Coordinates of N, CA and C and ligand atoms in Angstrom, one line a residue:
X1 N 0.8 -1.2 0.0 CA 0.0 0.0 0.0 C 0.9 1.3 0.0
X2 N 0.3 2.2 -0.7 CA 1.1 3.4 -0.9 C -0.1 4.2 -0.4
X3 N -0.9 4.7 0.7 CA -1.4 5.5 1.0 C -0.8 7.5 1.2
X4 N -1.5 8.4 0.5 CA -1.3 9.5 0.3 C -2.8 10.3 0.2
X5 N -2.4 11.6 -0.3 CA -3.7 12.7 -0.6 C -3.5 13.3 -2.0
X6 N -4.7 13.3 -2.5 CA -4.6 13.9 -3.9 C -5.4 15.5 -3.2
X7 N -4.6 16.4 -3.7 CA -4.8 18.2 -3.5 C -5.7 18.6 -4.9
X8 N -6.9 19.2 -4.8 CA -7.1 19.3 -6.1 C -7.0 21.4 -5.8
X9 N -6.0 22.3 -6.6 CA -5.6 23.4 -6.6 C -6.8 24.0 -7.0
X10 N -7.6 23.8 -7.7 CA -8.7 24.5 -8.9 C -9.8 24.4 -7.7
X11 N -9.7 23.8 -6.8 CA -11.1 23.8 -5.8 C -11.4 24.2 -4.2
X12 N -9.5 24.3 -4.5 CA -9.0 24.7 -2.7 C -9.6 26.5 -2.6
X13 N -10.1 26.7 -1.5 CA -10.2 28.1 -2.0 C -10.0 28.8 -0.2
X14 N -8.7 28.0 0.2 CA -8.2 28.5 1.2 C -8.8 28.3 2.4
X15 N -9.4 28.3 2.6 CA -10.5 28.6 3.9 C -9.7 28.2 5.4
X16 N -8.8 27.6 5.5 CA -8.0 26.8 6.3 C -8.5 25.6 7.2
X17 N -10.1 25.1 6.9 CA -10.5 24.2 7.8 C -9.4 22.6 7.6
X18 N -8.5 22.7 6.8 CA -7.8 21.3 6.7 C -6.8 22.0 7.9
X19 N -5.9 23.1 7.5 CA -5.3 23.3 9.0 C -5.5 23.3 10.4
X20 N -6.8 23.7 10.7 CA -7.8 23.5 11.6 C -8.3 22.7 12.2
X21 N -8.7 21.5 11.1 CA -8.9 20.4 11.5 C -8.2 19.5 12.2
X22 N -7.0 19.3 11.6 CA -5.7 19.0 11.3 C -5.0 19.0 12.9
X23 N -4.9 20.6 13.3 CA -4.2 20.9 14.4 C -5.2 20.2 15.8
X24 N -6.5 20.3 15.5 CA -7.5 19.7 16.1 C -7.1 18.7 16.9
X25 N -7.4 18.0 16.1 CA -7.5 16.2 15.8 C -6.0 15.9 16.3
X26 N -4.6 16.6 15.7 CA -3.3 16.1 16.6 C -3.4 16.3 17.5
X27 N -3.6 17.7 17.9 CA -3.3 17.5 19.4 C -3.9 17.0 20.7
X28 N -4.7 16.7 20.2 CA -5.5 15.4 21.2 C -5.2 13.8 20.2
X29 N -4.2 14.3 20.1 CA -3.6 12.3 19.2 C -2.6 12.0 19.8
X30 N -1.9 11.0 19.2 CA -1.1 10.2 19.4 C 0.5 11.3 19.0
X31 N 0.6 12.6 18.5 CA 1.6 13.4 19.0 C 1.4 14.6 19.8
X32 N 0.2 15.0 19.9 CA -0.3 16.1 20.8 C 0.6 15.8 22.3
X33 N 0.3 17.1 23.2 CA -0.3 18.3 23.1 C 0.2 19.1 21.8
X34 N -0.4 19.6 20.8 CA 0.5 21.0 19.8 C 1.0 21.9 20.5
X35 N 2.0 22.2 20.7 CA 2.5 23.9 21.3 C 1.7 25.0 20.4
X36 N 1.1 25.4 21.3 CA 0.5 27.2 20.8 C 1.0 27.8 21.4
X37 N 1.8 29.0 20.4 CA 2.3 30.4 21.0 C 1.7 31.5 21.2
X38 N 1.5 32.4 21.8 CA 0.3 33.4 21.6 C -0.4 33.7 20.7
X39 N -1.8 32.0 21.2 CA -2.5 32.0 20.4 C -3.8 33.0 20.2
X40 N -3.8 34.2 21.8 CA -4.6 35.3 20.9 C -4.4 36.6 20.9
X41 N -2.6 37.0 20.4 CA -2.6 37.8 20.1 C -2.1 37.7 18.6
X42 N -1.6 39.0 18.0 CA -1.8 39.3 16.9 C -0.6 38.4 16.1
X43 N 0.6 37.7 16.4 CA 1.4 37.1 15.7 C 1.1 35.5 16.3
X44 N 0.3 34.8 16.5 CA 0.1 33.6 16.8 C 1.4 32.4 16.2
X45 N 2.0 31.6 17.0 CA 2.5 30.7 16.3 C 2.7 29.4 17.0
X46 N 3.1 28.3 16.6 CA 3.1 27.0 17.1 C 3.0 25.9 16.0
X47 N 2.8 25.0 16.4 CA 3.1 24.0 15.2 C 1.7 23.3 14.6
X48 N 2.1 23.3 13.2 CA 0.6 23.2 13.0 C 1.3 22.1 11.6
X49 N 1.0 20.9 11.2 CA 1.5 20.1 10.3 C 0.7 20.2 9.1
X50 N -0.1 21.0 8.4 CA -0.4 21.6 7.4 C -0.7 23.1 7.0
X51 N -0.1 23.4 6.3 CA 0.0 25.1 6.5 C -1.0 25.3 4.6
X52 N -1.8 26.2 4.7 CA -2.3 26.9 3.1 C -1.8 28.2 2.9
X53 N -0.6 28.2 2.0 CA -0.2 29.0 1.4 C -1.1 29.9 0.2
X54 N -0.8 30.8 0.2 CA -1.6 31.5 -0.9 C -0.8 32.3 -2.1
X55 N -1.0 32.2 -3.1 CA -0.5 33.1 -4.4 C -1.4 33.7 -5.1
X56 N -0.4 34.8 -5.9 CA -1.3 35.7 -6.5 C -0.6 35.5 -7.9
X57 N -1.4 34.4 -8.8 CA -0.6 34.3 -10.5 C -0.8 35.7 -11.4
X58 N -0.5 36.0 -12.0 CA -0.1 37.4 -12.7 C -1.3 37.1 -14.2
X59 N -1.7 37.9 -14.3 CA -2.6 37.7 -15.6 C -1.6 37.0 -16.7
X60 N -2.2 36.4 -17.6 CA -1.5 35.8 -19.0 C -2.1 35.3 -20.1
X61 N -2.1 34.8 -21.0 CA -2.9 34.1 -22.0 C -3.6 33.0 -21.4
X62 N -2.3 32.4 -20.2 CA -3.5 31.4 -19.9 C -4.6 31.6 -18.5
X63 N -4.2 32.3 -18.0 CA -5.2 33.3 -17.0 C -5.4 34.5 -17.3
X64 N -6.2 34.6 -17.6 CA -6.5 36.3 -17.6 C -6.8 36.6 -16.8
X65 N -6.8 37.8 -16.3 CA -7.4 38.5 -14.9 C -6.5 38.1 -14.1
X66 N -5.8 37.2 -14.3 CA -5.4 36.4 -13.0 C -6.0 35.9 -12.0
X67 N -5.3 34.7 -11.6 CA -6.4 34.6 -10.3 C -5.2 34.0 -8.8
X68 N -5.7 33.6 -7.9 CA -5.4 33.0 -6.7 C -5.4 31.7 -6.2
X69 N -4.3 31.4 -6.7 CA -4.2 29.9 -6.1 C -3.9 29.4 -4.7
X70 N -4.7 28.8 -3.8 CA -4.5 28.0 -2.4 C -3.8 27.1 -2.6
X71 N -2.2 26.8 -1.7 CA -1.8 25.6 -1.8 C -1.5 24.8 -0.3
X72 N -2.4 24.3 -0.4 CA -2.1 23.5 0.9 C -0.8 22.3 1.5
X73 N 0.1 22.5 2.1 CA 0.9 22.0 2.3 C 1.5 20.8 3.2
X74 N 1.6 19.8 3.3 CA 1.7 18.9 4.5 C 2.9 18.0 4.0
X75 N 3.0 17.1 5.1 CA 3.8 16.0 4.5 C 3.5 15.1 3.2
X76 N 4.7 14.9 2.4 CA 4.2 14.2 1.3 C 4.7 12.6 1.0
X77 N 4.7 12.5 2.4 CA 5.5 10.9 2.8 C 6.0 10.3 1.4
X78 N 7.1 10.8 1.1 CA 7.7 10.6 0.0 C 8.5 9.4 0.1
X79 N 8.7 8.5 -1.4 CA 9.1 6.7 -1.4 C 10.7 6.7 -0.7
X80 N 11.4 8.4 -1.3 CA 12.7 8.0 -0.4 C 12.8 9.2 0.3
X81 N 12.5 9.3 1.8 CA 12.5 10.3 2.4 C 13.7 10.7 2.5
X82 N 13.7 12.1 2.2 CA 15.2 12.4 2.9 C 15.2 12.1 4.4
X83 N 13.8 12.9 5.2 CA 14.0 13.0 6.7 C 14.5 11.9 7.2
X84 N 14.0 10.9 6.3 CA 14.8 9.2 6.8 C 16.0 9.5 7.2
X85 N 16.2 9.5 5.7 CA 18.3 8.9 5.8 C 18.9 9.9 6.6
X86 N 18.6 11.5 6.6 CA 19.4 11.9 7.5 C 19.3 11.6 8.9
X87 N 18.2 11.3 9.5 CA 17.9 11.2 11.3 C 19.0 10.2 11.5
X88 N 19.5 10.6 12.3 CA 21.0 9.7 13.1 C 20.3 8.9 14.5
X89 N 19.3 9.0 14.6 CA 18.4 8.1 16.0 C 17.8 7.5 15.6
X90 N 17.3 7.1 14.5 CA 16.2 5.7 13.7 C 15.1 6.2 14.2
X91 N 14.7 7.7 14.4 CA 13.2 8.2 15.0 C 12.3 8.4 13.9
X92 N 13.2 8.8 13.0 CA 12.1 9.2 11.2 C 12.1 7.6 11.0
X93 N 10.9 7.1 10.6 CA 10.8 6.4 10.1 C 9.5 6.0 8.8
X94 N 9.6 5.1 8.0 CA 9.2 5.1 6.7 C 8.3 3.6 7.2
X95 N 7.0 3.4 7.3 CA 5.9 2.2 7.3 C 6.3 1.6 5.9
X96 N 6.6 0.6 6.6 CA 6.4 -1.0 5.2 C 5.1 -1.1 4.2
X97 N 4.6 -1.0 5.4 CA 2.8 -2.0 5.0 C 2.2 -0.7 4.5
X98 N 2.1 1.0 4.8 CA 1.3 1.9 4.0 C 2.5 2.9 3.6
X99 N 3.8 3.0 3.8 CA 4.8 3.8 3.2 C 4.4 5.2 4.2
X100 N 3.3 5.1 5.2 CA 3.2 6.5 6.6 C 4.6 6.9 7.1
X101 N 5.2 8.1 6.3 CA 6.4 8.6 7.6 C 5.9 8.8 8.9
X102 N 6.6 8.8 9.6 CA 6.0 9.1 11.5 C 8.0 8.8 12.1
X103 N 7.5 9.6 12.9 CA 8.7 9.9 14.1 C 8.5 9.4 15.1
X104 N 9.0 8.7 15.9 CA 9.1 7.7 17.0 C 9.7 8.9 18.0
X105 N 8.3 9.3 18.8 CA 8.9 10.6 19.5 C 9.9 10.3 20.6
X106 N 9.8 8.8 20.9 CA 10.7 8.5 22.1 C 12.3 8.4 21.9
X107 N 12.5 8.3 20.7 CA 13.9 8.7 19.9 C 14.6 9.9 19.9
X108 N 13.2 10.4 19.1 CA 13.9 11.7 18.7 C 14.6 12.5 19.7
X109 N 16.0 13.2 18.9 CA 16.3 14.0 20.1 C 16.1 15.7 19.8
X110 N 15.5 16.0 18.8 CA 15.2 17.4 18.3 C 16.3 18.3 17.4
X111 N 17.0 17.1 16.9 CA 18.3 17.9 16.2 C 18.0 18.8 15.3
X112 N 16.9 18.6 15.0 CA 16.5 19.5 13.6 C 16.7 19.2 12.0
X113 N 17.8 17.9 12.1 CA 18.2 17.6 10.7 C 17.0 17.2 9.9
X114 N 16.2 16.4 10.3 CA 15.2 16.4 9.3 C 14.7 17.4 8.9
X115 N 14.4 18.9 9.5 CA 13.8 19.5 9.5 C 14.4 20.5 7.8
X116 N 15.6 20.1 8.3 CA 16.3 21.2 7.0 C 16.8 20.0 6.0
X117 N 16.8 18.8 5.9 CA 16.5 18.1 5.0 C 15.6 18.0 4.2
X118 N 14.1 18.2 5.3 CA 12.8 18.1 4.1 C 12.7 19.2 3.2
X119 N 12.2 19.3 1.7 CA 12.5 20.7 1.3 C 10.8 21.0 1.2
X120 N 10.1 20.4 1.7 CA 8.8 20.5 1.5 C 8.4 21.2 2.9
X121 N 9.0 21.7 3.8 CA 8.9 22.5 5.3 C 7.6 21.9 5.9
X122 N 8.1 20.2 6.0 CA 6.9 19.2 6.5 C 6.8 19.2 7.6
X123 N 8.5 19.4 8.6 CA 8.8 19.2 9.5 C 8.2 20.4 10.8
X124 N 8.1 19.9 11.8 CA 7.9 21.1 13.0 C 8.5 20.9 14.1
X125 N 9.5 21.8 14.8 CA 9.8 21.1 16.0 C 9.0 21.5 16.9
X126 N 8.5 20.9 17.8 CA 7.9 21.4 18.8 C 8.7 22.4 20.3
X127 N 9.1 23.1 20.3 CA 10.4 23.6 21.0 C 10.2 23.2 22.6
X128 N 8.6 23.6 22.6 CA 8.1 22.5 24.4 C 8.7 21.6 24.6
X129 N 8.0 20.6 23.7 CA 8.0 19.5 23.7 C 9.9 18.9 23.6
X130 N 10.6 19.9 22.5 CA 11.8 19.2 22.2 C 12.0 17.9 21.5
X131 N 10.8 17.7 21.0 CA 10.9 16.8 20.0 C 9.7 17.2 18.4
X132 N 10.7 16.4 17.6 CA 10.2 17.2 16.1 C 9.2 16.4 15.8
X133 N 7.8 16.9 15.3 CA 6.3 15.8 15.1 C 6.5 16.7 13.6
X134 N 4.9 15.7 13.0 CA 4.9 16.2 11.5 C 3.5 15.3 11.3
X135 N 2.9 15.4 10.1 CA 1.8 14.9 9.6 C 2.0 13.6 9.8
X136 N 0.7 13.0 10.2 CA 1.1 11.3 10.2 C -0.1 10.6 9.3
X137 N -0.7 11.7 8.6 CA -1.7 11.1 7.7 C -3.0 10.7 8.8
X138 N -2.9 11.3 9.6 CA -3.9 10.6 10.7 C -4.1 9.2 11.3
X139 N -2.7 8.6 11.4 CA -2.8 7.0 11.3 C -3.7 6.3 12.3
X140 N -3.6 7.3 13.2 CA -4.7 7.2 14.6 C -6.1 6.9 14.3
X141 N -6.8 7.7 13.3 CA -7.7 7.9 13.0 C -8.4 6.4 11.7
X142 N -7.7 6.8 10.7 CA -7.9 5.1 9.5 C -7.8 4.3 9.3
X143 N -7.1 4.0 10.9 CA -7.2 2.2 11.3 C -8.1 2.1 12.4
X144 N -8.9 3.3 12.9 CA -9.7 2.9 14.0 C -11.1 2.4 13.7
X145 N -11.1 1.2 14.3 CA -12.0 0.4 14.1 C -13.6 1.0 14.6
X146 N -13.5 1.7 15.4 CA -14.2 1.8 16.3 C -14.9 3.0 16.0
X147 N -14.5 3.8 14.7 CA -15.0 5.0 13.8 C -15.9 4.3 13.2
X148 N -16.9 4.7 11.9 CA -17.6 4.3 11.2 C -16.8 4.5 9.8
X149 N -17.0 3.4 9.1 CA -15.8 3.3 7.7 C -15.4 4.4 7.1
X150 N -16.8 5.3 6.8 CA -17.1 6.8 5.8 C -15.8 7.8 7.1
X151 N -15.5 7.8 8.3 CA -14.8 8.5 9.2 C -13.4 8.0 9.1
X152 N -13.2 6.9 8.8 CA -11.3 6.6 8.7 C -10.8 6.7 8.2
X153 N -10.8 8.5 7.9 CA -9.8 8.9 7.0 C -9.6 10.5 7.6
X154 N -8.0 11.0 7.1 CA -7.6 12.3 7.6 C -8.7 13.7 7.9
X155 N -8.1 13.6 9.2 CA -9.3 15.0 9.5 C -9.5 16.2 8.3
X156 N -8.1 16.5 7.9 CA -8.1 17.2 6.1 C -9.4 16.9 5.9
X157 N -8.9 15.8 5.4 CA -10.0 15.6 4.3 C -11.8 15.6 4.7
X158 N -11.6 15.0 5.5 CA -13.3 14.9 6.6 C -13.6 16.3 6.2
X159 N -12.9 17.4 6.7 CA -13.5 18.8 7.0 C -13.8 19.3 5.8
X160 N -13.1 19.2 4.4 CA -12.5 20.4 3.3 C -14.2 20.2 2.7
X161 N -14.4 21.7 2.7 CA -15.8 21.8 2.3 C -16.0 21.7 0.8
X162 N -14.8 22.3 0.3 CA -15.0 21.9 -1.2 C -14.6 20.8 -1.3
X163 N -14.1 19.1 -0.9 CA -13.8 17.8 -1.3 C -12.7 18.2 -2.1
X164 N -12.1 19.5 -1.7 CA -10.2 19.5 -2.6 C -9.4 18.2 -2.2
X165 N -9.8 17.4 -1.0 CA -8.3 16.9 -0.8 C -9.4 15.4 -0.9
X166 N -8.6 14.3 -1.2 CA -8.7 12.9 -1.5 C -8.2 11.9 -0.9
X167 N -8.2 10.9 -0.1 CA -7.0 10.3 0.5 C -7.6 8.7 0.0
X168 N -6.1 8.2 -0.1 CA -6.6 6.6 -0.4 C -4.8 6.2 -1.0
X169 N -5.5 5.0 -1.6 CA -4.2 4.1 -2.1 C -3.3 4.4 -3.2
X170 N -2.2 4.8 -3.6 CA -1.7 4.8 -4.6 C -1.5 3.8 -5.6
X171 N -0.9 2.9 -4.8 CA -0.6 1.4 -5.6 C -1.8 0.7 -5.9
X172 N -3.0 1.1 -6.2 CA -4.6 0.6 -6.7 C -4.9 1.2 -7.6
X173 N -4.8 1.1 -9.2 CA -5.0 1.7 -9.8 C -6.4 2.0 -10.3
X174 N -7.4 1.7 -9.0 CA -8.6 1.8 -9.6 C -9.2 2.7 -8.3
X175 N -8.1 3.0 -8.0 CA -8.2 3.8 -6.2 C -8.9 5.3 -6.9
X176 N -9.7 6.0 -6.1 CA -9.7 7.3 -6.3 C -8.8 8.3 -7.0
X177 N -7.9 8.0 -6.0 CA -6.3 9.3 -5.8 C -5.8 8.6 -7.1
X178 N -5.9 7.9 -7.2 CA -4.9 6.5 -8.6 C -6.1 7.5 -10.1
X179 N -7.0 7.3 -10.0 CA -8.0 8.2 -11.1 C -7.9 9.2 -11.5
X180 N -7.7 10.5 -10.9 CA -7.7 11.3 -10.5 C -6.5 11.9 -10.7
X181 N -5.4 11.3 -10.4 CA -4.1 12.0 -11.0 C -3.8 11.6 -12.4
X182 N -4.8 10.3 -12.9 CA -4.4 10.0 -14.2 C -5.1 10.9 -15.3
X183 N -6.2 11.1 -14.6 CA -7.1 12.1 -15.6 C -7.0 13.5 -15.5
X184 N -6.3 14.0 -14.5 CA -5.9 15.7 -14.4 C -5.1 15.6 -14.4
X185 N -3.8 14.5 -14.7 CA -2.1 15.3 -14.9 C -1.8 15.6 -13.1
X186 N -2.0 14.9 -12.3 CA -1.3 15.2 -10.9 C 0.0 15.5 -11.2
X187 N 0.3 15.9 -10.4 CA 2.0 15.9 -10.0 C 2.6 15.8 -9.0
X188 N 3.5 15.5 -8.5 CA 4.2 15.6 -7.6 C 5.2 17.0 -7.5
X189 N 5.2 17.7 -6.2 CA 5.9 18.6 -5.7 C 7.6 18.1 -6.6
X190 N 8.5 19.4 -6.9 CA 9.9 19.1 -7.2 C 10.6 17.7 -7.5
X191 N 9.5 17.4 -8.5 CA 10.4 15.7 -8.7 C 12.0 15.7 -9.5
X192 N 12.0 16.8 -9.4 CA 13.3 16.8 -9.5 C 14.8 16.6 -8.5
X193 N 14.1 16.8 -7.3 CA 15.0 16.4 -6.6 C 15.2 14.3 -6.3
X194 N 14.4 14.2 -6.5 CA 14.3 12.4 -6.9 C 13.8 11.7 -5.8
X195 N 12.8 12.6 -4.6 CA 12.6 12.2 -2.9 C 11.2 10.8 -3.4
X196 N 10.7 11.6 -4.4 CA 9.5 10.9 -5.1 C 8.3 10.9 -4.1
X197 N 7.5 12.3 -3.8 CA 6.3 12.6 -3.2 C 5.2 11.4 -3.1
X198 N 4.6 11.3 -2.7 CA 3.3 10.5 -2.8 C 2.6 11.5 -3.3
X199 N 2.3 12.2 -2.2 CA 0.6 13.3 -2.6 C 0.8 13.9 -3.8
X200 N 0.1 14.1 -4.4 CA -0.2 14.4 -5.7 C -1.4 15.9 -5.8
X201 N -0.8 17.0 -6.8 CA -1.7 18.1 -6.7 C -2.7 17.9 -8.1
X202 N -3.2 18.4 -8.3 CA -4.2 18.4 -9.0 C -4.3 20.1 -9.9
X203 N -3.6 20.2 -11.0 CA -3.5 21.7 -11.6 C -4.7 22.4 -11.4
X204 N -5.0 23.5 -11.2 CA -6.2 24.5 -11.5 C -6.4 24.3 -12.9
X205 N -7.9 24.0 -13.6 CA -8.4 23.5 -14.8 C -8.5 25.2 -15.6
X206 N -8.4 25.1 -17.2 CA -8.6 26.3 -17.9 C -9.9 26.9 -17.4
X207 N -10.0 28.3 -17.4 CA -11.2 28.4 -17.8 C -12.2 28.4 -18.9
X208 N -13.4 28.2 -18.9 CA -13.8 27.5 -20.1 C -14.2 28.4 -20.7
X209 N -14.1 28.0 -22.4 CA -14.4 29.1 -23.2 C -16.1 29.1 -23.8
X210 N -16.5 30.3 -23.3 CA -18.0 30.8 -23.8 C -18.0 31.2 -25.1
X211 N -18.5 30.8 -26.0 CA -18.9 31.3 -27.4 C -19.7 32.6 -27.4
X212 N -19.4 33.8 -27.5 CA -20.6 35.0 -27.3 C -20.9 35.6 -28.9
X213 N -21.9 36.1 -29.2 CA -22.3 36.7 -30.5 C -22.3 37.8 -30.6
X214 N -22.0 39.0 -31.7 CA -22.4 40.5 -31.5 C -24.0 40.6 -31.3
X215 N -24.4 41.3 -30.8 CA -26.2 41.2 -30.6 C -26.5 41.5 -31.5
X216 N -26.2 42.4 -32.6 CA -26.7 42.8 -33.7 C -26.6 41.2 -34.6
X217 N -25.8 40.0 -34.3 CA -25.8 39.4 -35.1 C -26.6 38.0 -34.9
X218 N -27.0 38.3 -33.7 CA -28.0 37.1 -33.4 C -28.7 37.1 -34.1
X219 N -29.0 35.7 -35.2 CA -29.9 35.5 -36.1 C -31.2 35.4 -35.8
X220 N -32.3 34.8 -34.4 CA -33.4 35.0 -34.7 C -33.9 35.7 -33.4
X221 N -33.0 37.0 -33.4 CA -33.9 38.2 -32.5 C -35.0 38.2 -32.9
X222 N -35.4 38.1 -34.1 CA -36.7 39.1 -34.8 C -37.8 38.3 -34.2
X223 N -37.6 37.2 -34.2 CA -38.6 36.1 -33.9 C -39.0 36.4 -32.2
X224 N -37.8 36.3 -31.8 CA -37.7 36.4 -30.6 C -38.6 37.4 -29.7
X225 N -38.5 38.8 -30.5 CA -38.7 39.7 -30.5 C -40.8 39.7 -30.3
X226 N -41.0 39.2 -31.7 CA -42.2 39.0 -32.1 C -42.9 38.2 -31.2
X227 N -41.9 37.4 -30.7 CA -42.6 35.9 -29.6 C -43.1 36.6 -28.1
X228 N -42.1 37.6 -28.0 CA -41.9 38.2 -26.8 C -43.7 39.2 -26.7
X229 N -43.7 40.4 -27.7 CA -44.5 41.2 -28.0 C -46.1 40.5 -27.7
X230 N -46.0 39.0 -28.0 CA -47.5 38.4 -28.4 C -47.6 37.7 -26.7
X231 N -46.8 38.0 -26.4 CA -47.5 37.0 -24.7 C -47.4 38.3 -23.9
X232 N -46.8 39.4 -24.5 CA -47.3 40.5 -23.4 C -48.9 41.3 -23.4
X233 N -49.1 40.9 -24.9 CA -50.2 41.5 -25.1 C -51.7 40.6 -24.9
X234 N -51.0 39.7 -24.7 CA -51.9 38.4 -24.0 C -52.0 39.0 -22.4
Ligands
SF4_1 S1 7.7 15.7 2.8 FE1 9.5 16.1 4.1 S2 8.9 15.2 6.1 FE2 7.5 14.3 4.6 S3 8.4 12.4 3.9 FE3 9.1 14.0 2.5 S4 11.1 14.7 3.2 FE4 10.0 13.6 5.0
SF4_2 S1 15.1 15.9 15.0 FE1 14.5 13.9 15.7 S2 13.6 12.9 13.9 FE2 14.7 14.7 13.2 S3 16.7 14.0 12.6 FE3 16.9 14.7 14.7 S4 16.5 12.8 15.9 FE4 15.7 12.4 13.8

């Protein structure tokens, strides 16, 4: 099993309930407490394992107007983690059976190296806590039996009111997330660096093109016209 999340860009429209959710649900999990930093004044910070980024694309032929892309960002439990190979304590670790990175907090000793390894800024150290947590795909949550089937799966996804985010099997190619990147061109974050992402984004789709006519050249105004005049006069 290769479990991941398909991002679809064209439908995220920011709202941050996956961050939200997200911070929720961990820190009453299996890495919680979350450190919050002055969470009510005006610079809030603390660790939060999904962050939505925002952009502003520049008008062009292929946007006009331009528009605003949400990109939601989390771990992308990638096939060869870097955070792996560099952790010198065997705390990053990579799941056999669904390929889930997770950190064995009892390891870790907060060096940070994963942190500046990942280039995807998956990592968080908790500075309380002194040990570094990160997305775990909600593993707590998708094996619990004791949820109802339609519930075992990432708080993300549960909340996203638009249905942007997707989670399921990669290695199924009749899986959801497996569909879905075949028929929108997914991609993976920087495959150039060769870490090989799981999660898969989903491009923002063209906008579609409307056929419009000059008014003068609409061919059956006249009728139209005439059709209109006879039911008013009725
Ligand atoms: S996104 Fe970063 S933290 Fe997650 S598996 Fe890849 S390298 Fe590790
Ligand atoms: S901070 Fe923890 S998980 Fe990261 S490299 Fe150091 S020991 Fe490993």
């Amino acid at each position: 099993m290769r479990l991941g999340l398909v991002i679809d860009l064209d439908t995220c429209v920011g709202c941050q309930g996956c961050a939200t959710a997200c911070k929720q649900w961990n820190t009453s999990g299996t890495t919680g407490p979350l450190t919050d930093l002055r969470p009510y004044e005006r610079d809030p910070e603390g660790v939060w394992f999904n962050r939505v980024r925002s952009f502003e694309v520049e008008s062009s032929p292929e946007t006009p107007g331009g528009r605003t892309v949400h990109f939601p960002m989390s771990c992308m439990h990638c096939e060869d983690a870097a955070c792996v190979t560099v952790c010198p304590t065997g705390a990053s670790y990579k799941r056999e059976e669904d390929g889930i990175v997770l950190v064995d907090q009892d390891k870790c000793m907060g060096c940070n190296l994963c942190a500046w390894a990942c280039p995807y800024g998956a990592r968080e150290l908790d500075s309380e806590a002194g040990v570094m947590k990160k997305c775990t795909l909600c593993v707590d949550r998708i094996y619990d039996e004791a949820l109802p089937e339609a519930e075992r799966q990432p708080a993300c996804v549960l909340t996203c009111p638009t249905h942007s985010r997707v989670f399921g099997d990669f290695d199924d190619p009749d899986s959801e997330v497996s569909r879905l990147t075949r028929e929108r061109n997914g991609t993976g974050l920087l495959p150039e660096l060769g870490y090989k992402p799981v999660n898969q984004y989903l491009p923002p789709r063209q906008p579609a093109v409307v056929e419009t006519k000059e008014a003068g050249n609409v061919s059956d105004g006249g009728s139209v016209k005439k059709w209109i005049n006879k039911l008013i006069r009725k």
